[in-house]
Amino acid sequence: DAGVIQSPRHEVTEMGQEVTLRCKPISGHNSLFWYRQTMMRGLELLIYFNNNVPIDDSGMPEDRFSAKMPNASFSTLKIQPSEPRDSAVYFCASSPWGAGTDTQYFGPGTRLTVL
Amino acid sequence: AQSVTQLDSQVPVFEEAPVELRCNYSSSVSVYLFWYVQYPNQGLQLLLKYLSGSTLVKGINGFEAEFNKSQTSFHLRKPSVHISDTAEYFCAVTPYNQGGKLIFGQGTELSVKP
């Protein structure tokens, strides 16, 4: 299996621009998670989906952030408009069932820099 | 609400020495416990997890952890480290009733020196 795939691996953009991060989970996994990692706040869960349905988006920082999962093999995290404080590494992870006992499998991350 | 505290932000150690990375958690409900490792410029991968049963859990790469319910701790240990163990280590919990929602500690940077 190829594992969780994220694109792009690096993104540099200017403040005010729209940014779209993409994720392909492991085939057959029913749950998908988006995390953000910064030096100040560590690893934070932004949102997670079960069977393509958003279950908990309480970690999404504000309305500028949105996430979709149109099918079982693809998800996007969009920031519009982007701000310098959004600079971080964004990870996508998937798990078989979304159960608390599951192992989550992480992608390599997208390093976002907003100038 | 839940929280995870990793007591050391950095742990330097010499190769072949033992190491312990400390983790304490706070939760009003029962939790599952995890240790993940992040190598430079990579995503996280699971080292081990405690779900139930024996409080001593063995994981990959010779690591083990012990769950102590009375002290709400889940410390990670390895009897002899290698240079290749240099990485950041994250302790995390998932409450029983909240699906796969992982709550992470701030991480401990393990640096193994020759």
XYZ file of C-alpha atoms in Angstrom, chain B residues 10-17 81-87 109-114:
21
model
C 14.321 17.569 25.155
C 16.200 14.468 26.282
C 19.843 14.083 25.256
C 21.337 10.646 25.806
C 24.392 8.693 24.725
C 24.143 5.700 22.430
C 23.479 2.374 24.235
C 22.246 4.153 27.365
C 19.096 3.450 22.453
C 20.634 3.778 19.001
C 21.531 6.800 16.928
C 18.558 5.928 14.709
C 16.172 6.527 17.642
C 16.799 10.264 17.342
C 13.321 11.674 16.703
C 12.811 15.513 21.316
C 15.138 12.559 21.870
C 18.694 13.201 20.750
C 21.040 10.198 20.799
C 24.731 11.084 20.713
C 27.608 8.742 19.790
